[in-house]
Coordinates of C-alpha atoms in Angstrom, one line a residue:
Chain A
M1145 CA -49.3 -36.4 49.1
R1146 CA -51.4 -36.3 45.9
Q1147 CA -53.4 -33.5 47.3
V1148 CA -50.3 -31.5 47.8
F1149 CA -49.2 -32.3 44.3
H1150 CA -52.4 -31.2 42.8
D1151 CA -52.3 -28.0 44.8
E1152 CA -48.8 -27.4 43.4
L1153 CA -50.0 -28.1 39.9
E1154 CA -52.8 -25.6 40.3
Q1155 CA -50.4 -23.0 41.6
V1156 CA -48.3 -23.5 38.5
A1157 CA -51.4 -23.0 36.3
A1158 CA -52.3 -19.8 38.3
D1159 CA -48.7 -18.5 37.9
L1160 CA -48.8 -19.2 34.1
V1161 CA -52.1 -17.1 33.9
E1162 CA -50.4 -14.3 35.8
L1163 CA -47.4 -14.5 33.5
A1164 CA -49.7 -14.3 30.5
H1165 CA -51.3 -11.1 32.0
L1166 CA -47.9 -9.6 32.4
V1167 CA -47.1 -10.3 28.8
A1168 CA -50.5 -8.8 27.7
G1169 CA -49.5 -5.6 29.6
A1170 CA -46.1 -5.6 27.9
I1171 CA -47.6 -5.9 24.4
R1172 CA -50.2 -3.2 25.2
Q1173 CA -47.5 -0.8 26.4
S1174 CA -45.1 -1.6 23.6
T1175 CA -47.9 -0.8 21.0
A1176 CA -48.6 2.5 22.9
A1177 CA -44.9 3.3 22.8
L1178 CA -44.8 2.6 19.1
L1179 CA -47.9 4.7 18.2
D1180 CA -46.8 7.7 20.3
A1181 CA -43.0 7.4 20.0
D1182 CA -43.0 7.4 23.8
V1183 CA -39.6 6.4 25.0
Q1184 CA -40.5 6.3 28.7
V1185 CA -43.1 3.7 28.0
A1186 CA -40.7 1.8 25.8
D1187 CA -38.1 1.8 28.6
A1188 CA -40.7 0.5 31.0
V1189 CA -41.4 -2.5 28.6
I1190 CA -37.7 -3.2 28.3
A1191 CA -37.3 -3.2 32.1
A1192 CA -40.5 -5.3 32.7
D1193 CA -39.2 -8.0 30.4
Q1194 CA -36.6 -8.9 33.1
E1195 CA -39.4 -9.6 35.5
I1196 CA -41.1 -11.8 32.9
D1197 CA -37.9 -13.7 32.5
R1198 CA -37.4 -14.0 36.2
R1199 CA -40.8 -15.4 36.8
R1200 CA -40.4 -17.9 34.0
N1201 CA -37.1 -19.2 35.4
E1202 CA -38.7 -19.5 38.8
L1203 CA -41.7 -21.4 37.4
D1204 CA -39.6 -23.8 35.4
Q1205 CA -37.4 -24.5 38.4
R1206 CA -40.5 -25.4 40.3
S1207 CA -41.7 -27.7 37.5
I1208 CA -38.4 -29.5 37.5
D1209 CA -38.6 -29.9 41.3
L1210 CA -42.1 -31.3 40.9
L1211 CA -40.9 -33.9 38.4
A1212 CA -38.1 -34.9 40.7
R1213 CA -40.2 -35.0 43.9
Q1214 CA -43.5 -36.4 42.6
A1215 CA -42.5 -38.4 39.5
P1216 CA -45.8 -37.8 37.9
V1217 CA -47.2 -40.0 35.1
A1218 CA -50.0 -39.8 32.5
S1219 CA -52.0 -36.6 32.5
D1220 CA -50.1 -35.1 35.5
L1221 CA -46.8 -35.6 33.6
R1222 CA -48.3 -34.0 30.5
T1223 CA -49.4 -31.0 32.6
V1224 CA -45.9 -30.4 33.9
V1225 CA -44.3 -30.8 30.5
A1226 CA -46.9 -28.6 28.9
S1227 CA -46.5 -25.9 31.6
M1228 CA -42.8 -25.7 31.0
R1229 CA -43.4 -25.3 27.3
I1230 CA -46.1 -22.7 27.7
S1231 CA -43.9 -20.6 30.0
G1232 CA -41.3 -20.7 27.2
D1233 CA -43.8 -19.3 24.7
L1234 CA -44.9 -16.6 27.2
E1235 CA -41.3 -15.6 27.8
R1236 CA -40.7 -15.4 24.0
M1237 CA -43.8 -13.2 23.7
G1238 CA -42.4 -10.9 26.3
D1239 CA -39.2 -10.7 24.2
L1240 CA -41.2 -9.7 21.2
A1241 CA -42.8 -6.9 23.1
R1242 CA -39.3 -5.8 24.2
H1243 CA -38.2 -5.9 20.5
V1244 CA -41.0 -3.5 19.6
A1245 CA -39.9 -1.2 22.4
Q1246 CA -36.3 -1.4 21.3
V1247 CA -37.2 -0.2 17.8
V1248 CA -39.1 2.7 19.4
R1249 CA -36.0 3.5 21.5
L1250 CA -33.6 3.2 18.5
R1251 CA -35.6 5.7 16.4
Y1252 CA -36.5 8.1 19.2
P1253 CA -37.2 11.1 19.0
E1254 CA -38.5 10.2 15.6
N1255 CA -41.5 8.1 15.2
A1256 CA -40.4 4.6 14.1
I1257 CA -43.5 4.3 11.8
P1258 CA -45.0 6.8 9.4
D1259 CA -48.6 7.9 9.9
E1260 CA -49.6 6.0 6.9
V1261 CA -49.2 2.6 8.6
R1262 CA -50.2 3.8 12.1
E1263 CA -53.7 2.3 11.9
S1264 CA -52.2 -1.1 10.7
F1265 CA -50.0 -1.3 13.7
A1266 CA -52.8 -0.1 16.0
S1267 CA -54.9 -3.1 14.7
M1268 CA -52.0 -5.5 15.1
G1269 CA -51.5 -4.3 18.7
R1270 CA -55.2 -4.8 19.5
A1271 CA -55.2 -8.3 17.9
A1272 CA -52.0 -9.2 19.8
E1273 CA -53.4 -8.0 23.1
E1274 CA -56.7 -9.9 22.5
I1275 CA -54.9 -13.1 21.5
V1276 CA -52.8 -13.2 24.7
A1277 CA -55.9 -12.5 26.8
R1278 CA -57.5 -15.5 25.1
A1279 CA -54.4 -17.6 25.6
A1280 CA -54.6 -16.7 29.4
D1281 CA -58.3 -17.8 29.5
T1282 CA -57.4 -21.1 27.7
I1283 CA -54.7 -21.8 30.3
R1284 CA -57.1 -20.9 33.1
T1285 CA -60.1 -22.9 31.9
Q1286 CA -58.1 -25.6 30.2
D1287 CA -60.7 -25.3 27.4
A1288 CA -59.1 -26.9 24.3
Y1289 CA -61.9 -25.4 22.3
G1290 CA -60.5 -21.9 23.0
A1291 CA -58.0 -22.7 20.3
R1292 CA -60.5 -22.0 17.6
A1293 CA -61.0 -18.3 18.6
I1294 CA -57.2 -17.9 19.0
E1295 CA -56.6 -19.3 15.5
Q1296 CA -59.1 -16.8 14.1
I1297 CA -57.2 -13.9 15.7
D1298 CA -54.0 -15.3 14.4
D1299 CA -55.4 -15.4 10.9
R1300 CA -56.2 -11.7 11.4
L1301 CA -52.6 -11.0 12.4
D1302 CA -51.3 -12.9 9.4
E1303 CA -53.6 -10.9 7.1
L1304 CA -52.4 -7.6 8.7
H1305 CA -48.8 -8.8 8.2
R1306 CA -49.4 -9.6 4.5
D1307 CA -51.1 -6.2 4.0
M1308 CA -48.0 -4.5 5.5
F1309 CA -45.8 -6.2 2.9
T1310 CA -48.1 -4.9 0.2
Q1311 CA -47.8 -1.4 1.6
L1312 CA -44.0 -1.8 1.7
A1313 CA -43.8 -2.8 -2.0
E1314 CA -41.9 -0.9 -4.6
G1315 CA -43.7 2.2 -5.9
T1316 CA -46.1 2.2 -3.1
W1317 CA -43.9 3.0 -0.1
Q1318 CA -42.6 6.6 0.0
H1319 CA -40.6 6.5 3.2
G1320 CA -37.3 5.0 2.3
T1321 CA -35.7 1.6 3.0
T1322 CA -34.8 2.2 6.7
R1323 CA -38.4 2.7 7.6
A1324 CA -39.5 -0.1 5.4
V1325 CA -37.1 -2.5 7.1
D1326 CA -38.3 -1.3 10.6
A1327 CA -42.0 -1.7 9.6
A1328 CA -41.3 -5.2 8.2
L1329 CA -39.5 -6.4 11.3
L1330 CA -42.1 -4.8 13.6
S1331 CA -44.9 -6.4 11.6
R1332 CA -43.1 -9.8 11.9
Y1333 CA -42.9 -9.4 15.7
Y1334 CA -46.6 -9.0 15.9
E1335 CA -47.2 -11.9 13.6
R1336 CA -44.9 -14.1 15.7
F1337 CA -46.8 -13.1 18.8
G1338 CA -49.9 -14.7 17.3
D1339 CA -48.0 -17.9 16.4
H1340 CA -46.9 -18.3 20.0
A1341 CA -50.5 -17.9 21.2
V1342 CA -51.7 -20.6 18.8
T1343 CA -48.9 -22.8 20.1
I1344 CA -50.0 -22.2 23.7
A1345 CA -53.6 -23.1 22.8
R1346 CA -52.4 -26.4 21.2
R1347 CA -50.3 -27.2 24.2
V1348 CA -53.4 -26.8 26.4
G1349 CA -55.1 -29.2 23.9
F1350 CA -52.2 -31.7 24.5
L1351 CA -52.7 -31.3 28.2
V1352 CA -56.4 -32.0 28.0
T1353 CA -56.4 -34.7 25.3
G1354 CA -52.9 -36.1 25.4
E1355 CA -52.5 -35.4 21.7
F1356 CA -50.0 -32.9 20.6
H1357 CA -47.8 -32.5 17.6
P1358 CA -44.8 -30.3 18.6
S1359 CA -44.2 -29.5 14.9
D1360 CA -47.3 -27.4 15.1
D1361 CA -45.0 -25.0 16.8
A1362 CA -43.7 -24.0 13.5
L1363 CA -44.7 -25.9 10.5
D1364 CA -48.3 -24.9 10.4
V1365 CA -48.1 -21.8 12.5
D1366 CA -45.2 -19.8 11.2
D1367 CA -45.1 -19.1 7.5
G1368 CA -41.9 -17.2 7.8
V1369 CA -43.0 -14.3 5.8
Chain B
M886 CA -32.8 -51.1 35.0
R887 CA -30.4 -48.2 35.4
Q888 CA -28.2 -49.6 32.6
V889 CA -31.2 -49.7 30.2
F890 CA -32.0 -46.1 31.3
H891 CA -28.5 -44.9 30.6
D892 CA -28.5 -46.6 27.2
E893 CA -31.7 -44.8 26.4
L894 CA -30.3 -41.5 27.5
E895 CA -27.3 -42.1 25.3
Q896 CA -29.6 -42.9 22.4
V897 CA -31.4 -39.6 22.9
A898 CA -28.1 -37.7 22.8
A899 CA -27.1 -39.6 19.6
D900 CA -30.4 -38.7 18.0
L901 CA -30.0 -35.1 19.0
V902 CA -26.6 -35.0 17.3
E903 CA -28.1 -36.6 14.2
L904 CA -30.9 -34.0 14.2
A905 CA -28.2 -31.3 14.4
H906 CA -26.5 -32.7 11.4
L907 CA -29.8 -32.7 9.5
V908 CA -30.3 -29.1 10.4
A909 CA -26.7 -28.2 9.3
G910 CA -27.5 -29.8 5.9
A911 CA -30.7 -27.7 5.7
I912 CA -28.9 -24.5 6.4
R913 CA -26.2 -25.3 3.9
Q914 CA -28.7 -26.1 1.2
S915 CA -30.9 -23.1 1.9
T916 CA -27.8 -20.8 1.6
A917 CA -26.9 -22.5 -1.7
A918 CA -30.5 -22.1 -2.9
L919 CA -30.3 -18.4 -1.9
L920 CA -27.0 -17.7 -3.6
D921 CA -27.9 -19.4 -6.9
A922 CA -31.7 -18.8 -6.9
D923 CA -32.0 -22.5 -7.1
V924 CA -35.7 -23.4 -6.6
Q925 CA -35.1 -27.2 -6.7
V926 CA -32.8 -27.0 -3.8
A927 CA -35.2 -24.6 -2.0
D928 CA -38.0 -27.1 -2.4
A929 CA -35.7 -29.9 -1.1
V930 CA -35.1 -27.8 2.1
I931 CA -38.8 -27.2 2.5
A932 CA -39.6 -30.9 2.2
A933 CA -36.7 -31.9 4.5
D934 CA -38.1 -29.7 7.3
Q935 CA -41.0 -32.1 7.7
E936 CA -38.5 -34.9 8.4
I937 CA -36.8 -32.7 11.0
D938 CA -40.1 -32.0 12.6
R939 CA -41.0 -35.7 12.6
R940 CA -37.8 -36.6 14.3
R941 CA -38.2 -34.0 16.9
N942 CA -41.7 -35.2 17.7
E943 CA -40.5 -38.7 18.0
L944 CA -37.6 -37.7 20.2
D945 CA -39.7 -35.7 22.6
Q946 CA -42.3 -38.5 22.9
R947 CA -39.4 -40.8 23.9
S948 CA -38.2 -38.3 26.5
I949 CA -41.7 -38.0 28.0
D950 CA -41.9 -41.8 28.1
L951 CA -38.5 -41.9 29.8
L952 CA -39.8 -39.4 32.5
A953 CA -42.9 -41.6 33.0
R954 CA -41.1 -45.0 33.2
Q955 CA -37.9 -44.0 34.9
A956 CA -38.8 -41.0 37.1
P957 CA -35.2 -39.7 36.9
V958 CA -33.8 -37.3 39.4
A959 CA -30.8 -34.9 39.7
S960 CA -28.5 -35.0 36.7
D961 CA -30.5 -37.6 34.8
L962 CA -33.6 -35.5 35.1
R963 CA -31.7 -32.5 33.9
T964 CA -30.5 -34.4 30.9
V965 CA -34.0 -35.3 29.8
V966 CA -35.3 -31.8 30.3
A967 CA -32.3 -30.3 28.5
S968 CA -32.7 -32.8 25.6
M969 CA -36.4 -31.8 25.1
R970 CA -35.4 -28.1 25.0
I971 CA -32.4 -28.7 22.7
S972 CA -34.7 -30.6 20.3
G973 CA -37.0 -27.6 20.3
D974 CA -34.1 -25.3 19.3
L975 CA -33.0 -27.6 16.6
E976 CA -36.5 -27.8 15.2
R977 CA -36.7 -24.0 15.2
M978 CA -33.3 -23.8 13.4
G979 CA -34.8 -26.1 10.7
D980 CA -37.7 -23.7 10.4
L981 CA -35.4 -20.8 9.8
A982 CA -33.6 -22.7 7.0
R983 CA -37.1 -23.4 5.6
H984 CA -37.9 -19.6 5.8
V985 CA -34.8 -18.8 3.8
A986 CA -35.8 -21.4 1.2
Q987 CA -39.4 -20.0 1.1
V988 CA -38.0 -16.5 0.2
V989 CA -36.0 -18.1 -2.6
R990 CA -39.2 -19.8 -3.8
L991 CA -41.3 -16.6 -3.6
R992 CA -38.8 -14.6 -5.7
Y993 CA -38.0 -17.3 -8.2
P994 CA -37.0 -17.0 -11.1
E995 CA -35.4 -13.7 -9.9
N996 CA -32.6 -13.8 -7.4
A997 CA -34.0 -12.8 -3.9
I998 CA -30.8 -10.9 -3.2
P999 CA -28.8 -8.5 -5.4
D1000 CA -25.2 -9.3 -6.2
E1001 CA -24.0 -6.5 -3.9
V1002 CA -25.0 -8.4 -0.7
R1003 CA -24.2 -11.9 -2.1
E1004 CA -20.9 -12.1 -0.2
S1005 CA -22.5 -11.0 3.0
F1006 CA -25.1 -13.8 2.8
A1007 CA -22.4 -16.3 1.8
S1008 CA -20.5 -15.4 5.0
M1009 CA -23.7 -15.7 7.1
G1010 CA -24.3 -19.1 5.6
R1011 CA -20.8 -20.3 6.4
A1012 CA -21.0 -19.0 10.0
A1013 CA -24.5 -20.6 10.4
E1014 CA -23.2 -23.9 9.1
E1015 CA -20.2 -23.8 11.4
I1016 CA -22.2 -22.8 14.5
V1017 CA -24.6 -25.8 14.1
A1018 CA -21.6 -28.2 13.6
R1019 CA -20.1 -26.8 16.8
A1020 CA -23.5 -27.2 18.6
A1021 CA -23.6 -30.8 17.5
D1022 CA -20.1 -31.4 18.9
T1023 CA -21.1 -29.7 22.1
I1024 CA -24.1 -32.1 22.5
R1025 CA -21.9 -35.1 21.6
T1026 CA -19.0 -34.3 23.9
Q1027 CA -21.1 -32.6 26.6
D1028 CA -18.3 -30.1 26.7
A1029 CA -19.7 -27.0 28.4
Y1030 CA -16.6 -25.1 27.2
G1031 CA -17.6 -25.4 23.6
A1032 CA -20.0 -22.6 24.4
R1033 CA -17.1 -20.1 24.1
A1034 CA -16.4 -20.9 20.4
I1035 CA -20.1 -20.9 19.7
E1036 CA -20.6 -17.4 21.2
Q1037 CA -17.7 -16.1 19.1
I1038 CA -19.4 -17.3 15.9
D1039 CA -22.6 -15.8 17.1
D1040 CA -20.9 -12.5 17.6
R1041 CA -19.7 -12.8 14.0
L1042 CA -23.3 -13.4 12.8
D1043 CA -24.5 -10.4 14.9
E1044 CA -21.9 -8.3 13.2
L1045 CA -22.9 -9.4 9.7
H1046 CA -26.5 -8.7 10.6
R1047 CA -25.6 -5.2 11.8
D1048 CA -23.6 -4.6 8.6
M1049 CA -26.6 -5.7 6.5
F1050 CA -28.6 -2.9 8.1
T1051 CA -26.0 -0.4 7.3
Q1052 CA -26.1 -1.6 3.6
L1053 CA -29.9 -1.3 3.7
A1054 CA -29.9 2.3 5.0
E1055 CA -31.3 5.3 3.1
G1056 CA -29.1 6.6 0.3
T1057 CA -26.9 3.5 0.2
W1058 CA -29.4 0.8 -0.9
Q1059 CA -30.3 1.1 -4.6
H1060 CA -32.6 -1.9 -5.0
G1061 CA -35.9 -0.7 -3.7
T1062 CA -37.9 -1.5 -0.6
T1063 CA -39.1 -5.1 -1.5
R1064 CA -35.6 -6.3 -1.8
A1065 CA -34.6 -4.4 1.3
V1066 CA -37.3 -6.0 3.3
D1067 CA -36.3 -9.5 1.9
A1068 CA -32.6 -8.9 2.8
A1069 CA -33.5 -7.7 6.3
L1070 CA -35.7 -10.7 7.1
L1071 CA -33.2 -13.1 5.6
S1072 CA -30.4 -11.6 7.6
R1073 CA -32.6 -11.8 10.7
Y1074 CA -33.1 -15.6 10.1
Y1075 CA -29.4 -16.2 10.0
E1076 CA -28.9 -14.1 13.1
R1077 CA -31.6 -16.1 15.0
F1078 CA -29.9 -19.3 13.9
G1079 CA -26.9 -18.2 15.9
D1080 CA -29.0 -17.3 18.9
H1081 CA -30.4 -20.9 19.0
A1082 CA -27.0 -22.4 18.8
V1083 CA -25.9 -20.3 21.8
T1084 CA -28.9 -21.4 23.7
I1085 CA -28.1 -25.0 22.9
A1086 CA -24.6 -24.6 24.2
R1087 CA -26.0 -23.1 27.4
R1088 CA -28.4 -25.9 27.8
V1089 CA -25.5 -28.3 27.6
G1090 CA -23.9 -26.2 30.3
F1091 CA -27.0 -26.7 32.4
L1092 CA -26.9 -30.4 31.8
V1093 CA -23.2 -30.6 32.9
T1094 CA -23.2 -28.1 35.7
G1095 CA -26.9 -28.0 36.8
E1096 CA -26.9 -24.3 36.3
F1097 CA -29.0 -22.7 33.7
H1098 CA -30.9 -19.5 33.3
P1099 CA -33.7 -20.0 30.8
S1100 CA -33.9 -16.3 30.2
D1101 CA -30.6 -16.7 28.4
D1102 CA -32.8 -18.0 25.6
A1103 CA -33.6 -14.5 24.8
L1104 CA -32.6 -11.7 27.1
D1105 CA -28.9 -11.9 26.4
V1106 CA -29.0 -13.7 23.1
D1107 CA -31.5 -12.1 20.9
D1108 CA -31.2 -8.3 20.6
G1109 CA -34.2 -8.2 18.3
V1110 CA -32.6 -6.1 15.7

């Protein structure tokens, strides 16, 4: 019985890692779509988000079934609860990739971002892709120390986000308000992507150590600007 | 044993309703701070968010304890799982109120929004306050049909959000890019507030009917613009 249970828990972890890889692909593609104003790639991201949502639903249903059938306690219970929360973060990251793709679609055939900020968004895209790859590793290895590297990449995303606001300031920005608003929201999507990765790392920490502060979700992680 | 368990479940529901009222207060105050550039009220919202986070942590810890001690199944299990998710939505709504307050603080002593869009934000504030009051009612009465009214208010918030983007468009907006970016992000915070209320209503639906599609969180609710 316990062996079956632990096999099921391992399967949940493996499925979470797979979901994280799907999300990494979505963010990579959405950045590519943004940089090249490629509406086909944007549409592929939008379509793929449904698959991410479907897998998350299926995973959460299995976690609820596990709770009902196995009534886990202590670290096993923590694992199931943490898994359900991590799947929620991953789904939300998939949504953010979709949001980027939707802006590309909305502005097509024009490029949503002017050349001047292209390099900034390319950097955000690279950081976002790296942070989700690290998050996947952290889930796979259950290494609570992976959180440190993830927080460093998140700091980088925050810095890029702040830099974007400097570029959008009065007198500096020469591309009008519509494009300023697009750039601000796009930048925020990438920044939120980092926040969710940090939250995932902390949830893995909870899973390993039993200590987690759910308010980390937001209070420390998301500065809101 | 079961009686104790059901008393505990009822306490969790009562605490969720109380948390929703705290969140309603936070959104009301953050809107007041925004409309009057009142930095004292903004600071009160920022401080109160810590209390919201603390209560959410405490509530979730109690839910995990309930799972461990009582090993609920069927509708009782659904109630505990839904409660943990609802508390997450409420906490996030508190964060959004804090984000509004942080923009007020950042721009103080200037008003973050020009007079021209004051009425739009006043309307968003009223809708946001009403939607969270309705969400609290839905949790309290476990009335899955309350979702309909909540979705209508959310439609109103979406409409106000879209109108804001029209006001921010090239040639219309006369207040520069910094203020355009502020208004766009503020408007998005209000719009997200509505999304979380809709999600809460759907979670109550899950609790009552056993049917929930977690992807509702995002796929249908948050359009990203």
